[in-house]
mmCIF file of C-alpha atoms and ligand atoms in Angstrom:
data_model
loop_
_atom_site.group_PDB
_atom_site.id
_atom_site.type_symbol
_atom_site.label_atom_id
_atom_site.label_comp_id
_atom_site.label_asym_id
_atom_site.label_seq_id
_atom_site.Cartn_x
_atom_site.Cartn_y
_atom_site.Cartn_z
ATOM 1 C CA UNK A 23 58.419 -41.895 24.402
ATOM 2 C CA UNK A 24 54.455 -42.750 24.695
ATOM 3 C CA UNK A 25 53.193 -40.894 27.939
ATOM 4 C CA UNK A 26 50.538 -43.073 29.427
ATOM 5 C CA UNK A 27 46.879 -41.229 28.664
ATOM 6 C CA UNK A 28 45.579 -40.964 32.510
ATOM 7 C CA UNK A 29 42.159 -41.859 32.657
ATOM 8 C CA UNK A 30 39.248 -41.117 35.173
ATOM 9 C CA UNK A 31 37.701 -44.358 35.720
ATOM 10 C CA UNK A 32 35.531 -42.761 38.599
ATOM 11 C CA UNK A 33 34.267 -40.173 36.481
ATOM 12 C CA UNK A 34 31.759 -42.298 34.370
ATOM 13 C CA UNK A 35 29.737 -43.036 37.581
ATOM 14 C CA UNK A 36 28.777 -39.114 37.352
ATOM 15 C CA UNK A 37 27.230 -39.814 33.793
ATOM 16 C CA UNK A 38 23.836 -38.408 33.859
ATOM 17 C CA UNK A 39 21.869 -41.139 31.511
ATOM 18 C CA UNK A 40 18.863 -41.946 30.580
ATOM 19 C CA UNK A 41 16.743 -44.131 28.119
ATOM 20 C CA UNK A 42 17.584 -43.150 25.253
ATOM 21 C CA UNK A 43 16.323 -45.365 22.188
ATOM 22 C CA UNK A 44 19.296 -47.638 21.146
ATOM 23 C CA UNK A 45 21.689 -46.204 23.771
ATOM 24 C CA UNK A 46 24.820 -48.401 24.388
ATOM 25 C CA UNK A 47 25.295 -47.794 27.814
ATOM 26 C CA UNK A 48 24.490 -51.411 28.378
ATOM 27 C CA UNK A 49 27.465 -52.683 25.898
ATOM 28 C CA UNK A 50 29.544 -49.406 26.380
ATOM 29 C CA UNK A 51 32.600 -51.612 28.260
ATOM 30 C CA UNK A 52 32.111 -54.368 25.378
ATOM 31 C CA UNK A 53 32.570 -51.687 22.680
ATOM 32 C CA UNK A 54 35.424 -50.216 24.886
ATOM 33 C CA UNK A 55 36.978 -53.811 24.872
ATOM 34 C CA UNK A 56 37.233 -53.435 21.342
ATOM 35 C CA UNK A 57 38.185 -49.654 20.244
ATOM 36 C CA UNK A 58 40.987 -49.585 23.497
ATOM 37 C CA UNK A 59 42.786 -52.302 20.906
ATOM 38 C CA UNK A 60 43.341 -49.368 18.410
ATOM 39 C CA UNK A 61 45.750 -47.206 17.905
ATOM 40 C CA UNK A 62 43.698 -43.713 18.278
ATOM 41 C CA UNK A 63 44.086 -40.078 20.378
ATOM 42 C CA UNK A 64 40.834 -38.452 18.364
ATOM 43 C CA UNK A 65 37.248 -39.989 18.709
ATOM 44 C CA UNK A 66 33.800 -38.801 16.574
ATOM 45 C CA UNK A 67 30.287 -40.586 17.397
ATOM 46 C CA UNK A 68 28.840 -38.697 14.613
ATOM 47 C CA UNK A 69 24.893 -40.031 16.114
ATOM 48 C CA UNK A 70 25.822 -39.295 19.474
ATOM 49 C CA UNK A 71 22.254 -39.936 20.788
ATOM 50 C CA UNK A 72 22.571 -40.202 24.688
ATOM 51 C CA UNK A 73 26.114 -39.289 24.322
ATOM 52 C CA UNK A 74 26.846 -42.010 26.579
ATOM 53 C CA UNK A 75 30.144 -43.272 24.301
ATOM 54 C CA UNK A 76 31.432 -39.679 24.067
ATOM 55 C CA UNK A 77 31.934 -38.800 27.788
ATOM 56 C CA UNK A 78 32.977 -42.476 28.529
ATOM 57 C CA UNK A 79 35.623 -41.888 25.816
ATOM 58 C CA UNK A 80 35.979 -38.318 27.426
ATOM 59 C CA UNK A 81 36.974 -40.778 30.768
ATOM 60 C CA UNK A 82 39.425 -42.482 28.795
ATOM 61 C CA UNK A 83 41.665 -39.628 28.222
ATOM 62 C CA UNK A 84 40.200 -39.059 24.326
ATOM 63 C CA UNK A 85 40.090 -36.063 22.395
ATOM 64 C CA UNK A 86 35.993 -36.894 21.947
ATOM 65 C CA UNK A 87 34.116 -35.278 19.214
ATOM 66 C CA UNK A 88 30.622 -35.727 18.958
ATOM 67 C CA UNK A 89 27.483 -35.085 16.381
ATOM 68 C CA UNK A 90 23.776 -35.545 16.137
ATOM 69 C CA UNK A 91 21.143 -34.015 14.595
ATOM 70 C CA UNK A 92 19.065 -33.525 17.461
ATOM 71 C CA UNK A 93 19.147 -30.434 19.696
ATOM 72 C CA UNK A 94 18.753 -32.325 23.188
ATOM 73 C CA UNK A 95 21.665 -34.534 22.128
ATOM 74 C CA UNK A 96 23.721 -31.939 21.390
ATOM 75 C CA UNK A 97 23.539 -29.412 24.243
ATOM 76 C CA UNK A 98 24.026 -32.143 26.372
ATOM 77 C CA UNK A 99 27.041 -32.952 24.979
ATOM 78 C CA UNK A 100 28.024 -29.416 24.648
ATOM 79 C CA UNK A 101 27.507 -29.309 28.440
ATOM 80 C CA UNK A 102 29.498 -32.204 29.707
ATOM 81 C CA UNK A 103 31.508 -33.386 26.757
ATOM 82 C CA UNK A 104 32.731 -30.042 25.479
ATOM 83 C CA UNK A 105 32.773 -27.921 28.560
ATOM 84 C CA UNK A 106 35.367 -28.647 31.241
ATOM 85 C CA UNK A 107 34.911 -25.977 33.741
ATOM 86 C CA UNK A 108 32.008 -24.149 33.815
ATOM 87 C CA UNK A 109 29.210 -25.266 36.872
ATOM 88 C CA UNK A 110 25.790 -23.314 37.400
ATOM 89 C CA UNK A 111 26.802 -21.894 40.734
ATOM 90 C CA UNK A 112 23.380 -21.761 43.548
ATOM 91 C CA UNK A 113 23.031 -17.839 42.526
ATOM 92 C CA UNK A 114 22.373 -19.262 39.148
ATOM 93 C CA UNK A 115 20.105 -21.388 40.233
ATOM 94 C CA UNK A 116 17.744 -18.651 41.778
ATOM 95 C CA UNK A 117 18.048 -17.059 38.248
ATOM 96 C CA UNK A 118 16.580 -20.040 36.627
ATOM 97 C CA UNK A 119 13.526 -20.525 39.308
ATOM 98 C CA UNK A 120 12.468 -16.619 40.198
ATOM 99 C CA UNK A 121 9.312 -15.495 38.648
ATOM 100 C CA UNK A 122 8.996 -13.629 35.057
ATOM 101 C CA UNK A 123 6.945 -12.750 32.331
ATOM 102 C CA UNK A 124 6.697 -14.953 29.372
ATOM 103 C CA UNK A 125 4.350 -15.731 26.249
ATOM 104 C CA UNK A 126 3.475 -19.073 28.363
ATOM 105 C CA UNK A 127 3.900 -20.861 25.253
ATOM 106 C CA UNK A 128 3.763 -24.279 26.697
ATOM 107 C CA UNK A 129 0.830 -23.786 29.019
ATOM 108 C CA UNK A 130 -0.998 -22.908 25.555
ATOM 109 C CA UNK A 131 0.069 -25.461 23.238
ATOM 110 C CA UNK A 132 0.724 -28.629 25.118
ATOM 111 C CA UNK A 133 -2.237 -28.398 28.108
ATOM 112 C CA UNK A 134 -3.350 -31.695 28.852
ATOM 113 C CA UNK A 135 -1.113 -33.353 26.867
ATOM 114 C CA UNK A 136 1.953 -34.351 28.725
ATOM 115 C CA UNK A 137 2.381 -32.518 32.350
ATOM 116 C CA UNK A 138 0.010 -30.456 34.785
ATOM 117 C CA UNK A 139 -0.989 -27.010 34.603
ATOM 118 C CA UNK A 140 1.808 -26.204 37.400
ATOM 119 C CA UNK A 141 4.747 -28.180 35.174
ATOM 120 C CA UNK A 142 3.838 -26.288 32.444
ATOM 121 C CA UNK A 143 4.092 -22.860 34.218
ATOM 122 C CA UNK A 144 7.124 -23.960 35.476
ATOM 123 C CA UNK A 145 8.863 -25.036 31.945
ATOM 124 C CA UNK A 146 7.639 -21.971 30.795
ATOM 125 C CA UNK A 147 9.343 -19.686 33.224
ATOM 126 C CA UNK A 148 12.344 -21.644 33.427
ATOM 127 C CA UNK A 149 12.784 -21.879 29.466
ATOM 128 C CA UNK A 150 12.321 -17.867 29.318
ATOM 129 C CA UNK A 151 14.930 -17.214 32.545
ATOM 130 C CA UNK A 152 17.498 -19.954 30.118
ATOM 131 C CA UNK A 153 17.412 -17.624 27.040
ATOM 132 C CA UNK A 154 18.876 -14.774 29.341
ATOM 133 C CA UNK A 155 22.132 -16.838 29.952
ATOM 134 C CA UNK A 156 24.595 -15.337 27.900
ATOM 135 C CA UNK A 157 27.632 -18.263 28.777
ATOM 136 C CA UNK A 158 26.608 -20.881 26.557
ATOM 137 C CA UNK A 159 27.891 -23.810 28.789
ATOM 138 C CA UNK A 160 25.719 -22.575 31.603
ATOM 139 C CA UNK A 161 22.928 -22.614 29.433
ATOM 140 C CA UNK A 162 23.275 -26.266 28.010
ATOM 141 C CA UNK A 163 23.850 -27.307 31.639
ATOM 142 C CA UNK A 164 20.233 -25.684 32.771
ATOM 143 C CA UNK A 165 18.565 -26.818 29.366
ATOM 144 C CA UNK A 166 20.349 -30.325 29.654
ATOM 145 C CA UNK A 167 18.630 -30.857 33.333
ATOM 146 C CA UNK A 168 15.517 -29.780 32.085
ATOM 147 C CA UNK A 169 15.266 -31.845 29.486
ATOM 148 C CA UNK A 170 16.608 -35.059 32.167
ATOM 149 C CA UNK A 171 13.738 -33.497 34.193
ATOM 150 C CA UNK A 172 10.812 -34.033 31.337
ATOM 151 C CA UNK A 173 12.199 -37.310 30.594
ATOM 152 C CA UNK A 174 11.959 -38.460 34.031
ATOM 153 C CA UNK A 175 8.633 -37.425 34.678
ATOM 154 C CA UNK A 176 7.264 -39.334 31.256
ATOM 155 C CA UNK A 177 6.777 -43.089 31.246
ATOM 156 C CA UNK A 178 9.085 -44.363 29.072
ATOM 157 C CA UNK A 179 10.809 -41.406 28.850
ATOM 158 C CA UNK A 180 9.416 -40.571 25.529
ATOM 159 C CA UNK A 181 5.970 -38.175 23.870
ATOM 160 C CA UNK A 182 4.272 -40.218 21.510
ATOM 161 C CA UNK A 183 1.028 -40.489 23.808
ATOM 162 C CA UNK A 184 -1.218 -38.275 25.674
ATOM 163 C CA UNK A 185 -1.249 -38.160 29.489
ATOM 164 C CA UNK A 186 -0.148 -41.387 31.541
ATOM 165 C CA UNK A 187 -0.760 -44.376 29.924
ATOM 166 C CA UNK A 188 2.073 -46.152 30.762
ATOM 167 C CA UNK A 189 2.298 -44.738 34.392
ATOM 168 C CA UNK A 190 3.817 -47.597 36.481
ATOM 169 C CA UNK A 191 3.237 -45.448 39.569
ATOM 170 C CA UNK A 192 7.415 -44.928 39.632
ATOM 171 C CA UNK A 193 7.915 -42.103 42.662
ATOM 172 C CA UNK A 194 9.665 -40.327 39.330
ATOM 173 C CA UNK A 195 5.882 -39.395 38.432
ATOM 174 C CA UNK A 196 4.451 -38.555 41.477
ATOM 175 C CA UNK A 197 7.720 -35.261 41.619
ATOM 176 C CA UNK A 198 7.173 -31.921 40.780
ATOM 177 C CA UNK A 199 9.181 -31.042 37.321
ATOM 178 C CA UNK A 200 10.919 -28.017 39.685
ATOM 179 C CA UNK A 201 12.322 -30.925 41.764
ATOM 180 C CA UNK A 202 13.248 -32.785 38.755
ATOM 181 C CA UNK A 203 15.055 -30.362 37.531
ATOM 182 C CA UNK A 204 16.992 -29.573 40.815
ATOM 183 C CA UNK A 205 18.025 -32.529 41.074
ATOM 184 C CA UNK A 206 19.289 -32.178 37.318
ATOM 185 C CA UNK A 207 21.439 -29.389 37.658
ATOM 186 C CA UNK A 208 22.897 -31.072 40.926
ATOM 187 C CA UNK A 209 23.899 -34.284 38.390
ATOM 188 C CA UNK A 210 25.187 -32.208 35.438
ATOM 189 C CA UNK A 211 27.104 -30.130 37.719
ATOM 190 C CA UNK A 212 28.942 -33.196 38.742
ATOM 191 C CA UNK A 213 29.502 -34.122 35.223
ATOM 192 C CA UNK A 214 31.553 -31.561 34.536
ATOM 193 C CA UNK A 215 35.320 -32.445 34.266
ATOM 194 C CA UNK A 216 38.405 -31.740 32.649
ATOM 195 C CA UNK A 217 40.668 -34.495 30.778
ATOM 196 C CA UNK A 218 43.396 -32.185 29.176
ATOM 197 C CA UNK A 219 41.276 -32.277 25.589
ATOM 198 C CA UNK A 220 40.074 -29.800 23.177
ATOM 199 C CA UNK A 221 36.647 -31.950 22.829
ATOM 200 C CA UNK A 222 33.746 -30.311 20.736
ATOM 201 C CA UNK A 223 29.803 -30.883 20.195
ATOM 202 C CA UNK A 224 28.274 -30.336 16.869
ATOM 203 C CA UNK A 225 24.923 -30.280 15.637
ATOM 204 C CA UNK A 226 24.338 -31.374 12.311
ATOM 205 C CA UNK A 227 23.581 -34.327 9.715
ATOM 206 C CA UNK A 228 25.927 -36.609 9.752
ATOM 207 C CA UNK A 229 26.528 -36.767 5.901
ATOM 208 C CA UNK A 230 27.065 -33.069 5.874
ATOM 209 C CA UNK A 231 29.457 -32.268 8.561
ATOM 210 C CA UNK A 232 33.275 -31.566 7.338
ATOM 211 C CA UNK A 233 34.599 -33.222 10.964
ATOM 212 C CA UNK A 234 36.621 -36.080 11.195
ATOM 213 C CA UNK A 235 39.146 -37.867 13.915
ATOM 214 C CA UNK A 236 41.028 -41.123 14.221
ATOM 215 C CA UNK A 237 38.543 -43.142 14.321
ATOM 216 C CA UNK A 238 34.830 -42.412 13.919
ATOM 217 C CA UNK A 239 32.204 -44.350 15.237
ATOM 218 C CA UNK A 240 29.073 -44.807 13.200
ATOM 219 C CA UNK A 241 25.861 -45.916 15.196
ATOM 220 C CA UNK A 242 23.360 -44.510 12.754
ATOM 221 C CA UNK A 243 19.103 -45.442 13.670
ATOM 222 C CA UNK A 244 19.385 -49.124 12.667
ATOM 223 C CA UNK A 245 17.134 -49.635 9.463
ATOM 224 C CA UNK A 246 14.200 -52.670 10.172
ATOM 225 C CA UNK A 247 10.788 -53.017 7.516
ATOM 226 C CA UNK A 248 8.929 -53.116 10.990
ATOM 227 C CA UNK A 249 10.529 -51.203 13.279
ATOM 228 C CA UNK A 250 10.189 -47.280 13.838
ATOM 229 C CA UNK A 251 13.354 -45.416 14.412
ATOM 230 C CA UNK A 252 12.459 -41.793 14.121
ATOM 231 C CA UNK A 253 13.696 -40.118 17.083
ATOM 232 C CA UNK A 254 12.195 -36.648 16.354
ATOM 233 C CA UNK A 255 8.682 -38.478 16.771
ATOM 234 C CA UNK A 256 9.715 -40.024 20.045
ATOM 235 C CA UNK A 257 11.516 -37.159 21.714
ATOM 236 C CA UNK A 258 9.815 -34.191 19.778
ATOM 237 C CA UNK A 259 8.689 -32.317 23.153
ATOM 238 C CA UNK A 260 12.385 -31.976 24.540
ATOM 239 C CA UNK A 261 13.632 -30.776 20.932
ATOM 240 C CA UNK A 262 11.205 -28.497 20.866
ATOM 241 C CA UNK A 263 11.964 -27.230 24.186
ATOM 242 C CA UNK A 264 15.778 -26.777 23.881
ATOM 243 C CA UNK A 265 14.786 -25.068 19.799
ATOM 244 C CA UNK A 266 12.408 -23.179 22.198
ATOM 245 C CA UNK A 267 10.007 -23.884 18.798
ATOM 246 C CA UNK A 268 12.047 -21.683 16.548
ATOM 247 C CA UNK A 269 12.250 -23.028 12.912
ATOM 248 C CA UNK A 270 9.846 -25.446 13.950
ATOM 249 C CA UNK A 271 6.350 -26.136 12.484
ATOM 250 C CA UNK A 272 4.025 -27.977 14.897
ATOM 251 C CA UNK A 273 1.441 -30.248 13.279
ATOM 252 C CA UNK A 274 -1.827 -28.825 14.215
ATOM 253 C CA UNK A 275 -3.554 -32.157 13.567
ATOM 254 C CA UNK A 276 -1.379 -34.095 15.976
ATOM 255 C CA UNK A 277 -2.428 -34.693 19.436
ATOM 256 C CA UNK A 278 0.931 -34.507 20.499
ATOM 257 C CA UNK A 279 1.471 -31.277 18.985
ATOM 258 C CA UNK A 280 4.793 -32.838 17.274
ATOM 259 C CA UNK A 281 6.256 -31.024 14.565
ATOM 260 C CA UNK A 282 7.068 -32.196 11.399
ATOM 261 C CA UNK A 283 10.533 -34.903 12.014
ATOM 262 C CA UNK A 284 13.603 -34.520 10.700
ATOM 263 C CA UNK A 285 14.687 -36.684 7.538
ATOM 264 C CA UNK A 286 17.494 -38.827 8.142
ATOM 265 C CA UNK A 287 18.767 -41.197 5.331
ATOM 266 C CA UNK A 288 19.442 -43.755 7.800
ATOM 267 C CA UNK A 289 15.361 -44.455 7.954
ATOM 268 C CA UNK A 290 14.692 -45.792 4.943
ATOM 269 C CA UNK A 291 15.793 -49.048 3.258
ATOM 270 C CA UNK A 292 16.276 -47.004 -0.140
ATOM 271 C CA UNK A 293 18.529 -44.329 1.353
ATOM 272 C CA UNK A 294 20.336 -46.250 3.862
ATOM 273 C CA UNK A 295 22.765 -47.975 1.651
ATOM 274 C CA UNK A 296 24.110 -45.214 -0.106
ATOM 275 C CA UNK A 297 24.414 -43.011 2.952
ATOM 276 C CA UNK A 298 26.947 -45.639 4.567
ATOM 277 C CA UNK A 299 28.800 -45.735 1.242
ATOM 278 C CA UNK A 300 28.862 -42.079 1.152
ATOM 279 C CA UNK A 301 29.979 -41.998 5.051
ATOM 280 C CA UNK A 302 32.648 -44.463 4.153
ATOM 281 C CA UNK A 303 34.020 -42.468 2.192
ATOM 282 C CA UNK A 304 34.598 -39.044 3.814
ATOM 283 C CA UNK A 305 36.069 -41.267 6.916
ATOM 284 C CA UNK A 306 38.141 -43.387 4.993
ATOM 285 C CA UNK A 307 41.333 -42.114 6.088
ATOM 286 C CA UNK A 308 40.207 -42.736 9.747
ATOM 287 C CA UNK A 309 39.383 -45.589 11.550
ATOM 288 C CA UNK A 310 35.900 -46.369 11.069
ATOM 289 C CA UNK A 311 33.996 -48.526 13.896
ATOM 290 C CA UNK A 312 30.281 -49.219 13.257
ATOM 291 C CA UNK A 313 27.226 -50.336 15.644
ATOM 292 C CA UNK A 314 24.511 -52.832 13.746
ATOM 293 C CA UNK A 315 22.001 -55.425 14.499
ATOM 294 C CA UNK A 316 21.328 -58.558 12.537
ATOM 295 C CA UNK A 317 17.773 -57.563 11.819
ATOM 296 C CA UNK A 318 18.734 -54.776 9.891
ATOM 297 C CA UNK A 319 19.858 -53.936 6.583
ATOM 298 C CA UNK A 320 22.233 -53.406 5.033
ATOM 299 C CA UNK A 321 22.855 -56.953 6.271
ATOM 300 C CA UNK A 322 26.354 -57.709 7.928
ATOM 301 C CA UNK A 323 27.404 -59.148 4.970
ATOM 302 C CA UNK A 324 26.509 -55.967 2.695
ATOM 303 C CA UNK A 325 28.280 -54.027 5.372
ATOM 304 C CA UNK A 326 31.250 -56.175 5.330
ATOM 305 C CA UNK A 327 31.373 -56.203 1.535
ATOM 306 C CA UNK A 328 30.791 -52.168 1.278
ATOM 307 C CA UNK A 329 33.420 -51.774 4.119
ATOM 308 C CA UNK A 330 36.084 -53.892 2.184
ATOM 309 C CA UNK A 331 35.483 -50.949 -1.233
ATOM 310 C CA UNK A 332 37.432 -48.155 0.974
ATOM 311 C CA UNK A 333 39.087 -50.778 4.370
ATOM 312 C CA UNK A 334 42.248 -53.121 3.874
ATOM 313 C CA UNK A 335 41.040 -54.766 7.199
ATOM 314 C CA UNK A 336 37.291 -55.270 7.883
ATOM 315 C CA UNK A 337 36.636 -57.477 11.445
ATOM 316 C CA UNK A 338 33.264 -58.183 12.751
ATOM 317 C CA UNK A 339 32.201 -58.663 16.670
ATOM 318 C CA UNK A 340 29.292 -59.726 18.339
ATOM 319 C CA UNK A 341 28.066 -58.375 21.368
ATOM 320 C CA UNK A 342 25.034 -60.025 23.360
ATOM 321 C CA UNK A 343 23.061 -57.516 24.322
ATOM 322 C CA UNK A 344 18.754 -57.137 24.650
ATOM 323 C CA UNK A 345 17.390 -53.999 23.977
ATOM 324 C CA UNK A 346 14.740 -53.207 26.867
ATOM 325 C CA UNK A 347 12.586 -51.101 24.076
ATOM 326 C CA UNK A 348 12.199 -49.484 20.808
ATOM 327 C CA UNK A 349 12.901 -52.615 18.592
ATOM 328 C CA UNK A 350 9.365 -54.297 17.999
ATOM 329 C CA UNK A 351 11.194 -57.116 16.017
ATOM 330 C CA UNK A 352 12.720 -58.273 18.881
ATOM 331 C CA UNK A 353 11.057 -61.134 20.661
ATOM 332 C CA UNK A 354 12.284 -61.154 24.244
ATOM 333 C CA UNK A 355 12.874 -64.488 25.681
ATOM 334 C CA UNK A 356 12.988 -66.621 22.174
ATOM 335 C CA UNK A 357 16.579 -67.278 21.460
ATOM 336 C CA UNK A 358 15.573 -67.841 18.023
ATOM 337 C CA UNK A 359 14.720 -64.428 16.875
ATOM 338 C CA UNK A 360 17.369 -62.892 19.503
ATOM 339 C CA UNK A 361 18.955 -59.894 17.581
ATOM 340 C CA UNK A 362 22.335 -60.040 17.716
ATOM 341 C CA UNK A 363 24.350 -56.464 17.970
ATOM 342 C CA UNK A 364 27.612 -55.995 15.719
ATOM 343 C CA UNK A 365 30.651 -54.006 16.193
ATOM 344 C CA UNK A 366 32.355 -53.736 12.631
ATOM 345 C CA UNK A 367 36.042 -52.165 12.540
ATOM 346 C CA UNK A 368 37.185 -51.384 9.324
ATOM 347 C CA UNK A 369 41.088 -50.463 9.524
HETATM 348 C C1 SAM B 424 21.097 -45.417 17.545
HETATM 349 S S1 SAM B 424 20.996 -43.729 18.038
HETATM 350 C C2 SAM B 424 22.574 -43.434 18.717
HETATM 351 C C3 SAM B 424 22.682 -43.936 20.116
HETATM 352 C C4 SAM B 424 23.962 -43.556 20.823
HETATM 353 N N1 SAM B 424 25.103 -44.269 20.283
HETATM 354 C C5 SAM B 424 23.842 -43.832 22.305
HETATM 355 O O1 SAM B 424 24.574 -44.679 22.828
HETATM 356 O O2 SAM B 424 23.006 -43.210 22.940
HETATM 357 C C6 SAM B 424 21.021 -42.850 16.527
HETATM 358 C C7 SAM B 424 21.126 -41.331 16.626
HETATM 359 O O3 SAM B 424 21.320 -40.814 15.313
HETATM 360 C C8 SAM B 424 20.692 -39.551 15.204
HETATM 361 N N2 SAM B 424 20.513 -39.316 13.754
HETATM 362 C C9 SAM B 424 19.688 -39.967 12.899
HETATM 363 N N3 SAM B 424 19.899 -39.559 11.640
HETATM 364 C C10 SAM B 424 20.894 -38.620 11.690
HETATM 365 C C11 SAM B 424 21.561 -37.837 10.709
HETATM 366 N N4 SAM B 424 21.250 -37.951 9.429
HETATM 367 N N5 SAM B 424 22.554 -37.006 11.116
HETATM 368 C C12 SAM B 424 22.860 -36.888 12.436
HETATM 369 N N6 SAM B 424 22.252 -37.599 13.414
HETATM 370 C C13 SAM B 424 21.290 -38.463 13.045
HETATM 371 C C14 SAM B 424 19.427 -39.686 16.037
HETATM 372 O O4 SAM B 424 18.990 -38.422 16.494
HETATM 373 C C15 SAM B 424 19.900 -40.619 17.167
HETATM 374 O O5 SAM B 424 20.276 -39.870 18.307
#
């Protein structure tokens, strides 16, 4: 007999988002439409991003594994996706905002650039009084609503640009990063729940990890000649800050102080093709489910074709959904060039 998987509906309101380049949250009940027709107990969104598909699938009773190959995406999933128990209790919380010494790393390399002479004081002590936690749920919690915190306090949300140049005068900027983050821990605290599953957060590229589940879901950095998808570029300060800088080479040249990105094979034309095909075929005793637009390539019917080498089953559906950013193909408002997103299932 089939026990009925109890789900906690409720729960997804506590999901801490933000904007995230090419998050679903904005199609995450249309995708949910689709996968809840499958037969599945295991889920892996090996490019987990804003792991916004993980902890709704966390809701839905799932045994959720997620991947990406960026730091902030990970600890936050770490924090709320795999941990069910652990909270930063308020004596924790005067650990992570008393006074200490530190190298003051971040008052030194990024002055002027992104946040005031006080924020940076501030990230620096708090990043130091992080490194002391030795529970490693309590630290992706704090480092999770610090990097919410930076986010907030950017326009955009992202660190390609100096200063304010997009401030829309949002009460978001006008907030000290302390209060930012206080408010943080009070939302990730709240995100923490249990649903009877042995979930897990991993850290690596996606064509290298040896993880798999019932069905996988593949929303890789969708490949356009004009469009840029490199997330390290966009969200290099918060990587850096959860890395603390360790392994990482900042380019001196930059005014951003970025470091050098991460390669992914998903951002070039060349490489994109045969990383699907090579993705396709580790999974191909799962369920594979896969997010694409029509502007990209491989096209939907190159998908559908390289799908059909390793599927019996391939279906395509479209969801209508407008990116608000990050897609400078995309005219708003002409119905014409409207980019169409696609949910390919390959059974
Ligand atoms: C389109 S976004 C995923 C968005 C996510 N589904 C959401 O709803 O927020 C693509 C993600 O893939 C990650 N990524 C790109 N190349 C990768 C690789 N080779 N291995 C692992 N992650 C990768 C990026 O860091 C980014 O978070």
């Amino acid at each position: 007999m089939q026990l009925a998987i109890e789900t906690f509906n409720d729960q997804f309101s506590y999901f801490p988002g933000s904007r995230y380049m090419g998050s679903k949250n904005k199609i995450i009940h249309d995708l949910w439409k689709h996968f809840s027709d499958l037969d599945f107990d295991s889920f892996l969104d090996l490019f987990a991003g804003s792991n916004v598909v993980g902890y709704f699938l966390k809701t839905k009773g799932k045994q959720v594994k997620t991947n990406d190959f960026m730091a902030f995406s990970h600890i936050t999933s770490k924090a709320i996706i795999e941990n069910s128990h652990t909270q930063l209790t308020q004596e924790d919380i005067e650990i992570l905002l008393s006074e200490n010494r530190n190298n003051g790393f971040i008052q030194k390399t990024f002055k002027d650039i992104f946040y005031s002479e006080d924020d940076n004081i501030f990230l620096d002590t708090v990043r130091q009084n992080i490194s002391m936690f030795e529970n490693e749920y309590k630290a992706a919690l704090a480092l999770s609503a610090l990097v919410r915190a930076c986010k907030k306090k950017r326009s955009r949300g992202i660190f390609t640009f100096v200063g304010e140049r997009y401030n829309d005068g949002r009460a978001d900027m006008k907030r000290t990063l302390r209060d930012h983050f206080i408010e943080n821990i009070d939302l990730f605290n709240k995100a923490v729940f249990d649903n009877g599953q042995e979930n897990a957060s991993y850290n690596e590229r996606s064509e290298m990890i040896k993880v798999t589940a019932d069905l996988v879901y593949l929303d890789p950095p969708y490949f356009t000649p004009k469009s840029d998808n490199d997330y390290a570029r966009r969200y290099h300060f918060v990587e850096g800050l959860v890395k603390n800088w360790e392994g990482l080479t900042i380019q001196e040249h930059s005014v951003v102080k970025k470091f050098e990105s991460y390669k992914s094979p998903f951002a070039k034309k060349e490489t994109a093709y045969s990383a699907f095909e090579h993705l396709f075929e580790e999974h191909k005793n799962s369920i594979i489910a896969i997010s694409y637009s029509s502007n990209s390539y491989p096209t939907k019917e190159e998908l559908i074709q390289m799908l059909k080498q390793f599927k019996s089953s391939v279906e395509v559906h479209e969801i209508d959904h407008t990116y608000s950013f990050g897609n400078q193909n995309h005219k708003i408002g002409n119905q014409n060039n409207r980019v169409k997103e696609y949910l390919f299932i390959g059974k």
